[in-house]
Amino acid sequence: MTDTVDITIIGAGAVGLAIASRVGVAGRDVYLLEKKETFGLEQSSRSSEVIHAGIYYPADYLKTRLCLEGNRLIYELCETSGVPCIRCGKIFIATNNSEAEALESLYDNGINNGLPLKRLSRNELLRLEPNVEGTAAFLSPTSGIMDSHALMRYFNGKARESGVQIVYKTKVNGIEKVPEGYRVLAEDPSGETALTTRVLVNCAGLYSDSIAALAGIDTDEAGYRLYLTRAEYYRVDSKNMVNSLIYPVPSTLGPGIHVCLDIERRLRLGPLFYYVDEIDFSLDDSRKSEFLQSSVMKSLPFIGPDDIEPESAAVMAVLYGEGEPVSDFIIRHEHDRGLPGFINLIGIDSPGLTASPAIAGYVSRIVDEILN
Ligand SMILES: Cc1cc2nc3c(=O)[nH]c(=O)nc-3n(C[C@H](O)[C@H](O)[C@H](O)COP(=O)(O)OP(=O)(O)OC[C@H]3O[C@@H](n4cnc5c(N)ncnc54)[C@H](O)[C@@H]3O)c2cc1C
């Protein structure tokens, strides 16, 4: 490994790859260090693959701004690069009066965020989704689905083309402040390795709080402590019954179990989110009843109890504990903590995949200010 470089990024998930594809300009030495044998094996390969529109969060959240921009950029890059996506739209459904009230406030929030939402009459809902039932509904036409693996392959290819060195099986386990910037210590197949970098970008996803701590940041005091949530998906044995993503009114943690479609339009339900203490991707059907009793199932009468079975599990790191409100992304240059050149990305939960190209632009502007 070269001894002194301009930029080092820790973590080759969708966000680290997107940043690598932006900051690798001529004349810069850029390294992307990833502990696994390939990219995207943690949060980024286990998502719902939804291109979110930016409905849920307050207008002044960075999350909202980057989601709105990311939504536009993802469609643009899909068109020019061949990354598969479908602008299938998303329909939010209420199945009773109290859900209808919550649906209205979600609609108002989306309108406040500048989205082209459309309330649907019963007939309009029936025309768009003949197999779906609901008492009130609205359509988000800019929501869609993407092939997240193809998106990561695209960022990976762009990063490599611009000369970024992507180094796998290299786990960062130490960060020392030195006069030139940071000495990054890592474990690789040959044992220990190290490099010195002027700029260090922490995109370690589930472990981004630990990486911040390695640089000497008190994560509790900084508000960087991450909580783990597990997400479960169930496959549905039924084809061509819906055309759009079908969402309930959101629950307290996450968007609530909804109808996901993949790029082949295969149908699955999820994610069911709950807090956990450790990372575990094993599968069982102990929470099947929660799926069967979920709000969205009331709008999907064609799915019976025997039509669903566990498909996959994921883990997402969030900055809010049980019962706390959803928090914003943290993307921060830590110069005022005595760490100039160190940029933390913490709590990049959903819609981080959608926002990834916009996050890359945001971080690359910070990097330019540091290096120029
Ligand atoms: C269940 C679920 C559903 C989701 N659905 C959607 C959706 O529909 N739409 C959407 O826009 N977003 C969605 N998201 C959010 C999205 O997936 C994440 O925001 C995004 O993948 C985060 O990417 P990342 O690169 O920050 O993290 P990750 O993908 O977790 O990548 C971090 C990388 O860092 C590496 N790493 C960690 N520690 C070290 C170390 N010490 N040294 C070297 N490497 C290290 C890891 O191996 C990993 O590859 C969902 C997330 C989950 C979990």
XYZ file of C-alpha atoms and ligand atoms in Angstrom:
425
model
C 0.000 0.000 0.000
C 1.308 3.532 -0.832
C 2.526 5.397 2.220
C 0.755 8.771 2.022
C -2.489 9.350 0.158
C -4.986 12.186 -0.284
C -8.263 10.495 0.661
C -9.105 7.238 2.439
C -12.677 5.993 2.668
C -13.584 3.283 5.170
C -16.391 0.965 4.013
C -17.461 -0.173 0.538
C -21.223 -0.111 0.984
C -23.356 1.893 -1.440
C -22.421 5.138 0.322
C -18.637 4.570 0.428
C -18.683 3.433 -3.215
C -20.754 6.445 -4.317
C -18.315 8.786 -2.555
C -15.321 6.965 -4.073
C -16.871 7.395 -7.520
C -17.090 11.184 -6.967
C -13.880 12.130 -5.154
C -11.470 10.191 -7.356
C -10.459 13.013 -9.685
C -7.200 13.309 -11.637
C -4.102 13.776 -9.552
C -5.610 12.466 -6.310
C -4.584 9.252 -4.557
C -7.774 7.707 -3.197
C -8.122 4.458 -1.235
C -11.318 2.649 -0.276
C -10.744 0.090 2.488
C -13.292 -2.695 2.998
C -13.035 -5.460 5.564
C -15.053 -8.021 3.576
C -14.065 -9.850 0.390
C -16.316 -7.705 -1.792
C -18.537 -4.626 -1.636
C -21.980 -4.115 -0.161
C -22.310 -7.220 1.993
C -23.846 -5.476 5.031
C -26.773 -3.019 4.945
C -26.564 -2.153 1.235
C -27.280 -5.643 -0.128
C -30.260 -6.320 2.132
C -32.517 -3.339 1.538
C -36.002 -2.998 0.025
C -34.391 -1.403 -3.078
C -37.005 1.332 -3.076
C -36.230 4.655 -4.724
C -37.789 6.800 -2.045
C -39.459 10.091 -2.893
C -38.774 12.009 0.362
C -42.208 11.931 1.994
C -41.548 10.903 5.579
C -39.141 13.359 7.166
C -39.322 17.059 8.051
C -38.416 19.447 5.238
C -35.397 20.805 7.149
C -33.730 17.375 7.569
C -30.571 16.762 5.555
C -32.104 13.297 5.010
C -35.047 14.862 3.160
C -32.880 17.155 1.057
C -30.493 14.368 0.054
C -33.380 11.964 -0.619
C -35.118 14.443 -2.933
C -31.867 15.111 -4.808
C -30.883 11.414 -4.756
C -34.259 10.401 -6.208
C -33.649 12.638 -9.237
C -30.001 11.557 -9.587
C -30.809 7.827 -9.344
C -33.345 8.023 -12.192
C -30.866 10.050 -14.266
C -28.009 7.622 -13.723
C -30.246 4.615 -14.377
C -31.196 6.140 -17.701
C -27.614 6.880 -18.767
C -25.843 3.859 -17.278
C -28.311 1.023 -17.731
C -28.746 0.338 -13.994
C -32.226 -1.260 -13.969
C -35.012 0.668 -12.257
C -38.793 0.942 -12.565
C -40.702 4.111 -11.770
C -43.645 2.044 -10.536
C -44.972 4.586 -8.008
C -46.035 3.960 -4.444
C -49.563 3.949 -3.075
C -50.137 4.744 0.596
C -53.315 3.128 1.889
C -55.526 3.603 4.940
C -57.891 0.828 5.935
C -59.845 2.630 8.682
C -60.647 6.135 9.968
C -57.725 6.529 12.332
C -55.297 5.431 9.611
C -57.012 7.880 7.243
C -56.129 10.746 9.604
C -52.492 9.656 9.756
C -52.526 9.270 5.974
C -53.624 12.908 5.651
C -50.750 14.183 7.778
C -48.286 12.070 5.775
C -49.762 13.544 2.582
C -49.382 17.081 3.991
C -45.761 16.384 4.936
C -45.003 15.123 1.426
C -46.672 18.167 -0.159
C -44.666 20.392 2.206
C -41.516 18.645 0.942
C -42.518 19.639 -2.604
C -43.688 16.231 -3.887
C -46.248 15.748 -6.674
C -48.572 13.513 -4.622
C -52.064 12.650 -5.857
C -55.044 11.708 -3.711
C -56.856 8.684 -5.183
C -60.617 8.179 -5.249
C -61.950 4.647 -4.765
C -62.375 4.280 -8.519
C -58.875 5.528 -9.237
C -57.421 3.092 -6.687
C -59.462 0.267 -8.219
C -58.230 1.153 -11.701
C -54.556 1.252 -10.640
C -54.727 -1.684 -8.233
C -57.787 -3.906 -8.809
C -56.646 -6.393 -6.119
C -55.956 -3.894 -3.339
C -58.484 -2.591 -0.812
C -58.465 0.639 1.164
C -60.703 3.401 2.498
C -58.342 6.242 1.498
C -55.175 6.396 -0.586
C -52.677 8.631 -2.288
C -50.082 8.022 -4.984
C -46.419 9.030 -4.930
C -45.537 8.864 -8.638
C -41.784 9.505 -8.195
C -41.220 6.440 -5.991
C -39.790 3.368 -7.669
C -37.510 0.381 -7.401
C -33.941 -0.205 -8.450
C -31.415 -2.994 -8.739
C -29.191 -2.077 -5.784
C -26.452 -4.516 -6.790
C -26.251 -2.981 -10.261
C -26.120 0.463 -8.645
C -23.152 -0.587 -6.506
C -21.449 -2.200 -9.511
C -21.893 1.111 -11.343
C -20.300 3.161 -8.518
C -17.535 0.555 -8.173
C -16.748 0.721 -11.916
C -16.727 4.529 -11.920
C -14.457 4.636 -8.874
C -11.989 2.172 -10.417
C -12.017 4.052 -13.753
C -11.015 7.222 -11.934
C -8.090 5.426 -10.310
C -9.494 4.723 -6.829
C -7.751 1.737 -5.214
C -10.375 -0.530 -3.663
C -8.728 -2.800 -1.129
C -10.759 -5.716 0.249
C -10.169 -7.916 3.306
C -8.732 -4.893 5.080
C -10.313 -4.081 8.414
C -9.521 -0.701 9.936
C -8.713 -1.117 13.617
C -6.820 2.039 14.554
C -6.713 5.748 13.710
C -3.912 8.022 14.896
C -3.762 11.773 14.390
C -0.401 12.696 12.770
C 0.900 16.031 11.398
C 0.057 15.080 7.758
C -3.488 13.920 8.680
C -4.301 10.415 9.922
C -2.398 7.167 10.232
C -4.956 4.441 9.484
C -4.068 1.034 10.896
C -5.681 -2.065 9.436
C -5.599 -5.820 9.470
C -5.265 -7.524 6.074
C -4.481 -11.093 4.939
C -0.748 -10.418 5.334
C -1.162 -9.222 8.928
C -1.007 -5.533 9.800
C -0.900 -2.653 7.318
C -1.064 1.136 7.590
C -1.312 4.251 5.476
C -1.250 7.961 6.104
C -4.038 10.030 4.609
C -4.854 13.739 4.480
C -8.616 13.148 4.456
C -10.388 10.248 6.138
C -14.054 9.475 5.404
C -15.910 7.109 7.729
C -18.615 5.161 5.821
C -18.503 2.038 7.986
C -22.302 1.714 8.290
C -23.175 -0.553 11.233
C -19.732 0.159 12.735
C -19.404 3.858 11.934
C -19.783 4.819 15.622
C -16.876 2.491 16.521
C -14.725 4.048 13.781
C -15.503 7.531 15.154
C -14.461 6.246 18.597
C -11.151 4.958 17.155
C -10.361 8.573 16.239
C -10.957 9.598 19.860
C -14.535 10.890 19.649
C -16.732 10.244 22.702
C -19.673 8.774 20.774
C -22.210 9.203 23.585
C -21.313 12.851 24.089
C -21.349 13.474 20.320
C -24.737 11.717 19.900
C -23.165 9.116 17.608
C -24.247 5.964 19.443
C -25.904 3.531 17.028
C -28.728 1.125 17.865
C -29.200 -2.070 15.881
C -32.553 -2.952 14.375
C -33.322 -6.232 12.673
C -35.542 -6.312 9.604
C -37.380 -9.387 8.343
C -38.881 -9.994 4.908
C -41.392 -12.648 3.826
C -41.786 -13.891 0.281
C -45.338 -14.017 -1.097
C -46.495 -16.889 -3.239
C -48.512 -14.855 -5.695
C -47.658 -13.127 -8.953
C -48.833 -10.039 -10.856
C -51.375 -9.034 -8.215
C -50.020 -5.503 -7.658
C -48.464 -2.925 -9.960
C -47.067 -0.419 -7.453
C -45.397 -0.466 -4.063
C -48.209 -0.639 -1.499
C -47.492 1.047 1.843
C -49.482 1.389 5.033
C -49.413 4.512 7.166
C -45.970 4.345 8.859
C -45.530 2.738 12.263
C -43.239 4.076 15.002
C -40.133 2.221 13.751
C -39.670 2.399 9.988
C -42.287 2.629 7.261
C -44.279 -0.386 8.505
C -44.538 -3.755 6.741
C -45.287 -2.991 3.112
C -45.417 -4.615 -0.306
C -41.968 -4.576 -1.865
C -41.402 -5.442 -5.482
C -38.017 -6.382 -6.795
C -36.765 -5.483 -10.237
C -38.370 -8.709 -11.615
C -41.629 -7.525 -9.972
C -41.547 -10.439 -7.511
C -43.623 -9.653 -4.471
C -42.465 -9.722 -0.862
C -43.643 -8.258 2.423
C -41.496 -6.376 4.893
C -39.525 -5.172 6.530
C -40.704 -5.881 10.054
C -38.233 -3.852 12.158
C -37.401 -4.427 15.825
C -34.468 -3.526 18.070
C -31.790 -6.169 18.704
C -28.481 -6.361 20.563
C -26.505 -8.273 17.992
C -26.151 -8.846 14.279
C -27.839 -12.074 13.256
C -29.114 -12.913 9.769
C -30.617 -16.298 10.649
C -34.237 -16.964 9.650
C -37.242 -18.488 11.372
C -40.991 -17.907 11.222
C -41.511 -16.898 14.862
C -42.862 -13.485 13.836
C -45.180 -14.692 11.081
C -48.277 -13.644 13.048
C -47.019 -10.042 13.092
C -46.930 -10.143 9.303
C -50.395 -11.648 9.093
C -51.819 -9.029 11.459
C -50.009 -6.075 9.902
C -51.991 -3.128 8.634
C -50.992 -3.664 4.990
C -52.434 -7.212 5.012
C -55.913 -5.705 5.441
C -55.517 -4.175 1.994
C -54.254 -7.399 0.391
C -57.152 -9.872 0.647
C -55.570 -12.162 -1.964
C -52.769 -13.181 0.444
C -53.642 -16.033 2.787
C -51.666 -17.343 5.815
C -50.138 -20.175 3.764
C -48.967 -17.855 0.997
C -46.091 -16.272 2.939
C -42.818 -17.612 4.273
C -39.579 -16.105 5.627
C -37.249 -14.874 2.898
C -34.398 -12.817 4.379
C -33.225 -10.792 7.336
C -31.210 -7.586 7.522
C -29.763 -5.320 10.174
C -29.910 -1.536 10.057
C -28.106 0.853 12.414
C -30.114 3.863 13.572
C -29.318 6.831 15.790
C -32.579 6.652 17.775
C -33.489 4.244 20.539
C -36.845 2.578 21.091
C -39.677 5.161 21.217
C -37.462 8.064 20.165
C -38.235 10.097 17.041
C -36.458 9.248 13.797
C -33.263 11.257 13.571
C -31.425 12.915 10.730
C -28.275 11.652 8.941
C -25.011 12.818 10.512
C -22.490 13.921 7.861
C -19.876 16.025 9.585
C -16.371 17.368 9.096
C -14.877 17.068 12.603
C -12.478 20.056 12.428
C -14.068 21.662 15.509
C -13.312 18.495 17.506
C -9.638 18.939 16.704
C -9.875 16.440 13.838
C -9.483 18.438 10.597
C -9.844 16.266 7.514
C -11.909 13.615 9.325
C -15.469 13.257 7.970
C -18.016 11.075 9.730
C -21.140 9.591 8.162
C -23.199 8.069 10.962
C -26.767 6.772 11.029
C -27.098 6.617 7.237
C -30.232 4.504 7.484
C -33.103 4.487 4.985
C -33.250 6.230 2.481
C -29.461 5.986 2.265
C -29.460 3.965 -0.943
C -31.681 6.501 -2.719
C -29.664 9.368 -1.296
C -26.258 7.790 -2.081
C -25.401 9.871 -5.193
C -26.508 13.060 -3.421
C -24.523 12.114 -0.284
C -21.510 11.632 -2.571
C -21.919 15.159 -3.944
C -22.321 16.594 -0.432
C -19.190 14.841 0.878
C -17.158 15.645 -2.220
C -17.818 19.375 -1.658
C -16.482 19.032 1.924
C -13.437 17.132 0.613
C -12.762 19.844 -2.006
C -12.843 22.532 0.711
C -10.312 20.546 2.776
C -7.915 19.720 -0.058
C -8.087 22.909 -2.134
C -33.780 -3.646 5.813
C -33.345 -2.401 5.144
C -34.143 -1.831 4.161
C -33.738 -0.666 3.516
N -34.496 -0.192 2.485
C -34.068 0.891 1.796
C -34.771 1.299 0.637
O -35.724 0.671 0.208
N -34.335 2.411 0.001
C -33.258 3.135 0.423
O -32.959 4.163 -0.171
N -32.548 2.733 1.510
C -32.914 1.619 2.181
N -32.202 1.168 3.255
C -31.062 1.952 3.709
C -29.808 1.655 2.913
O -29.677 0.279 2.653
C -28.608 2.173 3.713
O -28.822 3.526 4.022
C -27.322 2.061 2.915
O -27.174 0.766 2.389
C -26.139 2.412 3.810
O -24.965 2.194 3.060
P -23.573 2.325 3.763
O -22.577 2.220 2.680
O -23.571 3.563 4.617
O -23.489 1.111 4.795
P -23.170 -0.436 4.561
O -23.850 -0.976 3.378
O -23.438 -1.108 5.872
O -21.611 -0.458 4.273
C -20.641 -0.245 5.257
C -19.404 -1.021 4.859
O -18.368 -0.759 5.799
C -17.627 -1.943 5.985
N -16.897 -1.816 7.240
C -17.435 -1.743 8.483
N -16.453 -1.651 9.403
C -15.283 -1.625 8.727
C -13.912 -1.560 9.135
N -13.550 -1.466 10.421
N -12.949 -1.583 8.176
C -13.279 -1.679 6.847
N -14.556 -1.786 6.426
C -15.559 -1.742 7.347
C -18.698 -3.018 5.979
O -18.173 -4.308 5.730
C -19.632 -2.522 4.879
O -19.303 -3.073 3.614
C -32.545 -0.016 3.897
C -31.726 -0.591 4.878
C -32.101 -1.793 5.472
C -31.174 -2.431 6.442
